[in-house]
Amino acid sequence: MSEAKALTAARSAGFGAPRHVAIIMDGNGRWAKLRGLPRAEGHRRGVEALRVTVRAAGELGIGVLTIFSFSSENWGRPAAEVRDLMGLLRRFIRHDLNELHASNVRVRIIGERADLDAEILKLLDEAEGLTRLNTGLILVVAFNYGARQEIARAARRIARATAAGAVVPEEITAELFAQHLDAPDVPDPDLIIRTSGEQRLSNFLLWQAAYSELVFVPVHWPDFDRTVLENALTEFRSRERRFGGLIAQAGS
């Protein structure tokens, strides 16, 4: 049974939460500024919030948690801040990977890997390799990720397949296109949460978000905790999801 089918079956059997929650973790810098602290401290506290959120997601029955950890546009930030962010990624993988593995969490990485630093690439591969057989929460880390870039990558894959004669243009459907995205076996997010009060997707999961419910919370990411997550899930359950057809309750 595929991961997507397994998650669907689990939900129909009584999941009390959406099967896939994605989070745009925003507001580390503003959190630090409000407290007169350096931006690096905001990012450090954001990692602590991530640990809390991963643990809570597993306990609340969420099947997939996707986090927007580093966008392809973030390379344009000051070099010192990028170095701090890379350092946090290194420490998170080195210090938290064994705990994630022990908790049966499977780590998946989406995003462009070409031209990444060799050490970072090795850590990403290690995280996926160590946890590949785990059957609990799937933690999808969007790193060096941009949704438009992901769609362009999928288009190039299909173009190569067409040029090789494996696909004819008339066979290209939305379903076939989706199979060429970075993680085609992972179901689309039911719920996307963005912190810090901003109300936009910022080039995150644009294809997959077609029918996602969006919840924007005014909390900066370092203050995000289980209570905020539970409140977002409550909001999700109050929504009516139509998918272009008959009304269906989001939490049903």
GROMACS .gro file of C-alpha atoms in nm:
model
  252
    1MET     CA    1   0.000   0.000   0.000
    2SER     CA    2   0.136   0.346  -0.092
    3GLU     CA    3   0.192   0.611   0.177
    4ALA     CA    4  -0.092   0.824   0.038
    5LYS     CA    5  -0.337   0.529   0.043
    6ALA     CA    6  -0.224   0.426   0.391
    7LEU     CA    7  -0.283   0.774   0.523
    8THR     CA    8  -0.626   0.790   0.360
    9ALA     CA    9  -0.720   0.456   0.517
   10ALA     CA   10  -0.597   0.568   0.857
   11ARG     CA   11  -0.801   0.885   0.837
   12SER     CA   12  -1.119   0.700   0.739
   13ALA     CA   13  -1.061   0.472   1.035
   14GLY     CA   14  -1.086   0.762   1.275
   15PHE     CA   15  -0.811   1.023   1.239
   16GLY     CA   16  -0.919   1.325   1.442
   17ALA     CA   17  -0.682   1.552   1.250
   18PRO     CA   18  -0.612   1.642   0.889
   19ARG     CA   19  -0.379   1.387   0.735
   20HIS     CA   20  -0.138   1.653   0.602
   21VAL     CA   21  -0.056   1.988   0.765
   22ALA     CA   22   0.195   2.227   0.610
   23ILE     CA   23   0.341   2.526   0.794
   24ILE     CA   24   0.506   2.845   0.674
   25MET     CA   25   0.723   2.923   0.975
   26ASP     CA   26   0.733   3.304   0.970
   27GLY     CA   27   0.830   3.575   1.217
   28ASN     CA   28   1.161   3.471   1.373
   29GLY     CA   29   1.321   3.805   1.298
   30ARG     CA   30   1.025   4.010   1.416
   31TRP     CA   31   1.004   3.804   1.733
   32ALA     CA   32   1.368   3.885   1.807
   33LYS     CA   33   1.331   4.254   1.718
   34LEU     CA   34   1.038   4.297   1.957
   35ARG     CA   35   1.264   4.168   2.236
   36GLY     CA   36   1.576   4.360   2.140
   37LEU     CA   37   1.755   4.037   2.047
   38PRO     CA   38   1.963   3.951   1.739
   39ARG     CA   39   1.785   3.778   1.452
   40ALA     CA   40   2.000   3.470   1.513
   41GLU     CA   41   1.832   3.425   1.851
   42GLY     CA   42   1.493   3.436   1.682
   43HIS     CA   43   1.600   3.157   1.447
   44ARG     CA   44   1.737   2.954   1.738
   45ARG     CA   45   1.409   2.985   1.925
   46GLY     CA   46   1.230   2.892   1.606
   47VAL     CA   47   1.411   2.558   1.606
   48GLU     CA   48   1.282   2.497   1.959
   49ALA     CA   49   0.928   2.570   1.836
   50LEU     CA   50   0.982   2.321   1.556
   51ARG     CA   51   1.076   2.047   1.802
   52VAL     CA   52   0.757   2.114   1.999
   53THR     CA   53   0.546   2.115   1.683
   54VAL     CA   54   0.685   1.790   1.543
   55ARG     CA   55   0.618   1.617   1.873
   56ALA     CA   56   0.265   1.760   1.895
   57ALA     CA   57   0.184   1.666   1.533
   58GLY     CA   58   0.267   1.304   1.600
   59GLU     CA   59   0.064   1.300   1.921
   60LEU     CA   60  -0.237   1.463   1.751
   61GLY     CA   61  -0.255   1.200   1.476
   62ILE     CA   62  -0.132   1.413   1.187
   63GLY     CA   63   0.010   1.187   0.918
   64VAL     CA   64   0.231   1.433   0.730
   65LEU     CA   65   0.387   1.758   0.852
   66THR     CA   66   0.556   1.976   0.590
   67ILE     CA   67   0.768   2.270   0.704
   68PHE     CA   68   0.901   2.555   0.492
   69SER     CA   69   1.250   2.563   0.638
   70PHE     CA   70   1.449   2.756   0.377
   71SER     CA   71   1.321   2.901   0.052
   72SER     CA   72   1.517   2.937  -0.269
   73GLU     CA   73   1.475   3.314  -0.223
   74ASN     CA   74   1.636   3.309   0.124
   75TRP     CA   75   1.982   3.301  -0.033
   76GLY     CA   76   1.930   3.673  -0.093
   77ARG     CA   77   1.940   3.746   0.281
   78PRO     CA   78   2.257   3.888   0.442
   79ALA     CA   79   2.544   3.637   0.427
   80ALA     CA   80   2.579   3.628   0.806
   81GLU     CA   81   2.212   3.536   0.847
   82VAL     CA   82   2.237   3.262   0.583
   83ARG     CA   83   2.540   3.120   0.768
   84ASP     CA   84   2.341   3.122   1.093
   85LEU     CA   85   2.052   2.940   0.925
   86MET     CA   86   2.281   2.678   0.776
   87GLY     CA   87   2.442   2.631   1.116
   88LEU     CA   88   2.102   2.574   1.274
   89LEU     CA   89   2.016   2.318   1.006
   90ARG     CA   90   2.341   2.133   1.075
   91ARG     CA   91   2.280   2.131   1.449
   92PHE     CA   92   1.915   2.028   1.411
   93ILE     CA   93   2.003   1.726   1.197
   94ARG     CA   94   2.304   1.625   1.406
   95HIS     CA   95   2.128   1.666   1.743
   96ASP     CA   96   1.768   1.577   1.661
   97LEU     CA   97   1.789   1.313   1.389
   98ASN     CA   98   1.841   1.022   1.627
   99GLU     CA   99   1.544   1.133   1.837
  100LEU     CA  100   1.327   1.162   1.526
  101HIS     CA  101   1.438   0.816   1.420
  102ALA     CA  102   1.364   0.673   1.765
  103SER     CA  103   1.017   0.831   1.745
  104ASN     CA  104   0.950   0.649   1.415
  105VAL     CA  105   0.947   0.977   1.217
  106ARG     CA  106   1.032   0.954   0.849
  107VAL     CA  107   1.214   1.256   0.707
  108ARG     CA  108   1.161   1.359   0.345
  109ILE     CA  109   1.333   1.650   0.169
  110ILE     CA  110   1.186   1.855  -0.115
  111GLY     CA  111   1.356   2.134  -0.304
  112GLU     CA  112   1.649   2.184  -0.539
  113ARG     CA  113   1.963   1.996  -0.434
  114ALA     CA  114   2.188   2.096  -0.721
  115ASP     CA  115   2.475   2.325  -0.616
  116LEU     CA  116   2.412   2.278  -0.243
  117ASP     CA  117   2.715   2.267  -0.015
  118ALA     CA  118   2.846   1.910  -0.003
  119GLU     CA  119   2.819   1.893   0.376
  120ILE     CA  120   2.457   2.013   0.373
  121LEU     CA  121   2.371   1.767   0.096
  122LYS     CA  122   2.528   1.483   0.293
  123LEU     CA  123   2.323   1.574   0.602
  124LEU     CA  124   1.999   1.584   0.402
  125ASP     CA  125   2.076   1.245   0.247
  126GLU     CA  126   2.162   1.106   0.591
  127ALA     CA  127   1.830   1.225   0.737
  128GLU     CA  128   1.632   1.060   0.460
  129GLY     CA  129   1.840   0.743   0.455
  130LEU     CA  130   1.834   0.675   0.827
  131THR     CA  131   1.456   0.717   0.858
  132ARG     CA  132   1.342   0.577   0.523
  133LEU     CA  133   1.177   0.267   0.674
  134ASN     CA  134   0.999   0.447   0.957
  135THR     CA  135   0.620   0.429   0.954
  136GLY     CA  136   0.511   0.711   1.184
  137LEU     CA  137   0.480   1.083   1.115
  138ILE     CA  138   0.624   1.189   0.779
  139LEU     CA  139   0.822   1.511   0.824
  140VAL     CA  140   0.867   1.681   0.487
  141VAL     CA  141   1.136   1.948   0.499
  142ALA     CA  142   1.114   2.206   0.219
  143PHE     CA  143   1.475   2.317   0.187
  144ASN     CA  144   1.608   2.543  -0.090
  145TYR     CA  145   1.249   2.518  -0.206
  146GLY     CA  146   1.030   2.730  -0.427
  147ALA     CA  147   0.697   2.612  -0.569
  148ARG     CA  148   0.745   2.774  -0.909
  149GLN     CA  149   1.087   2.611  -0.932
  150GLU     CA  150   0.934   2.274  -0.835
  151ILE     CA  151   0.673   2.311  -1.110
  152ALA     CA  152   0.948   2.400  -1.359
  153ARG     CA  153   1.144   2.089  -1.254
  154ALA     CA  154   0.835   1.875  -1.312
  155ALA     CA  155   0.785   2.032  -1.655
  156ARG     CA  156   1.147   1.954  -1.748
  157ARG     CA  157   1.105   1.591  -1.636
  158ILE     CA  158   0.795   1.554  -1.853
  159ALA     CA  159   0.968   1.728  -2.145
  160ARG     CA  160   1.257   1.482  -2.125
  161ALA     CA  161   1.014   1.189  -2.110
  162THR     CA  162   0.828   1.329  -2.412
  163ALA     CA  163   1.149   1.376  -2.607
  164ALA     CA  164   1.242   1.016  -2.529
  165GLY     CA  165   0.905   0.895  -2.657
  166ALA     CA  166   0.789   0.771  -2.315
  167VAL     CA  167   0.506   1.026  -2.302
  168VAL     CA  168   0.295   1.177  -2.580
  169PRO     CA  169   0.156   1.531  -2.531
  170GLU     CA  170  -0.205   1.410  -2.535
  171GLU     CA  171  -0.131   1.196  -2.227
  172ILE     CA  172  -0.018   1.492  -2.014
  173THR     CA  173  -0.285   1.546  -1.748
  174ALA     CA  174  -0.289   1.714  -1.410
  175GLU     CA  175  -0.251   1.371  -1.253
  176LEU     CA  176   0.053   1.287  -1.467
  177PHE     CA  177   0.206   1.628  -1.398
  178ALA     CA  178   0.165   1.577  -1.022
  179GLN     CA  179   0.355   1.249  -1.049
  180HIS     CA  180   0.664   1.447  -1.152
  181LEU     CA  181   0.669   1.683  -0.853
  182ASP     CA  182   0.930   1.647  -0.579
  183ALA     CA  183   0.726   1.412  -0.356
  184PRO     CA  184   0.446   1.267  -0.572
  185ASP     CA  185   0.355   0.996  -0.322
  186VAL     CA  186   0.277   1.246  -0.044
  187PRO     CA  187  -0.087   1.362  -0.035
  188ASP     CA  188  -0.167   1.728  -0.088
  189PRO     CA  189  -0.193   1.933   0.231
  190ASP     CA  190  -0.538   1.955   0.385
  191LEU     CA  191  -0.434   2.254   0.593
  192ILE     CA  192  -0.166   2.520   0.546
  193ILE     CA  193  -0.081   2.736   0.847
  194ARG     CA  194   0.118   3.057   0.825
  195THR     CA  195   0.241   3.231   1.136
  196SER     CA  196   0.316   3.597   1.211
  197GLY     CA  197  -0.009   3.728   1.063
  198GLU     CA  198   0.105   3.738   0.699
  199GLN     CA  199  -0.161   3.619   0.454
  200ARG     CA  200   0.014   3.480   0.148
  201LEU     CA  201   0.173   3.153   0.035
  202SER     CA  202   0.511   3.300  -0.065
  203ASN     CA  203   0.588   3.044  -0.335
  204PHE     CA  204   0.508   2.746  -0.111
  205LEU     CA  205   0.333   2.432  -0.244
  206LEU     CA  206   0.141   2.629  -0.507
  207TRP     CA  207   0.038   2.320  -0.705
  208GLN     CA  208  -0.047   2.111  -0.399
  209ALA     CA  209  -0.242   2.392  -0.228
  210ALA     CA  210  -0.524   2.396  -0.483
  211TYR     CA  211  -0.782   2.274  -0.228
  212SER     CA  212  -0.598   2.333   0.098
  213GLU     CA  213  -0.762   2.521   0.380
  214LEU     CA  214  -0.554   2.823   0.484
  215VAL     CA  215  -0.525   2.940   0.844
  216PHE     CA  216  -0.325   3.253   0.928
  217VAL     CA  217  -0.228   3.302   1.290
  218PRO     CA  218  -0.090   3.626   1.444
  219VAL     CA  219   0.168   3.437   1.651
  220HIS     CA  220   0.535   3.469   1.555
  221TRP     CA  221   0.691   3.130   1.489
  222PRO     CA  222   0.908   3.110   1.806
  223ASP     CA  223   0.586   3.136   2.012
  224PHE     CA  224   0.407   2.863   1.814
  225ASP     CA  225   0.320   2.568   2.037
  226ARG     CA  226   0.076   2.281   2.073
  227THR     CA  227  -0.207   2.512   2.179
  228VAL     CA  228  -0.172   2.726   1.867
  229LEU     CA  229  -0.161   2.412   1.653
  230GLU     CA  230  -0.471   2.272   1.819
  231ASN     CA  231  -0.655   2.602   1.765
  232ALA     CA  232  -0.566   2.588   1.395
  233LEU     CA  233  -0.696   2.231   1.376
  234THR     CA  234  -1.020   2.344   1.541
  235GLU     CA  235  -1.055   2.616   1.277
  236PHE     CA  236  -0.989   2.359   1.007
  237ARG     CA  237  -1.263   2.131   1.135
  238SER     CA  238  -1.512   2.419   1.122
  239ARG     CA  239  -1.458   2.471   0.749
  240GLU     CA  240  -1.672   2.325   0.470
  241ARG     CA  241  -1.461   2.166   0.196
  242ARG     CA  242  -1.639   2.134  -0.138
  243PHE     CA  243  -1.363   2.035  -0.383
  244GLY     CA  244  -1.586   2.176  -0.656
  245GLY     CA  245  -1.872   1.941  -0.565
  246LEU     CA  246  -2.099   1.865  -0.272
  247ILE     CA  247  -2.033   2.010   0.070
  248ALA     CA  248  -1.810   1.804   0.299
  249GLN     CA  249  -1.700   1.901   0.647
  250ALA     CA  250  -1.326   1.953   0.672
  251GLY     CA  251  -1.289   1.746   0.983
  252SER     CA  252  -1.510   1.460   0.872
   0.00000   0.00000   0.00000
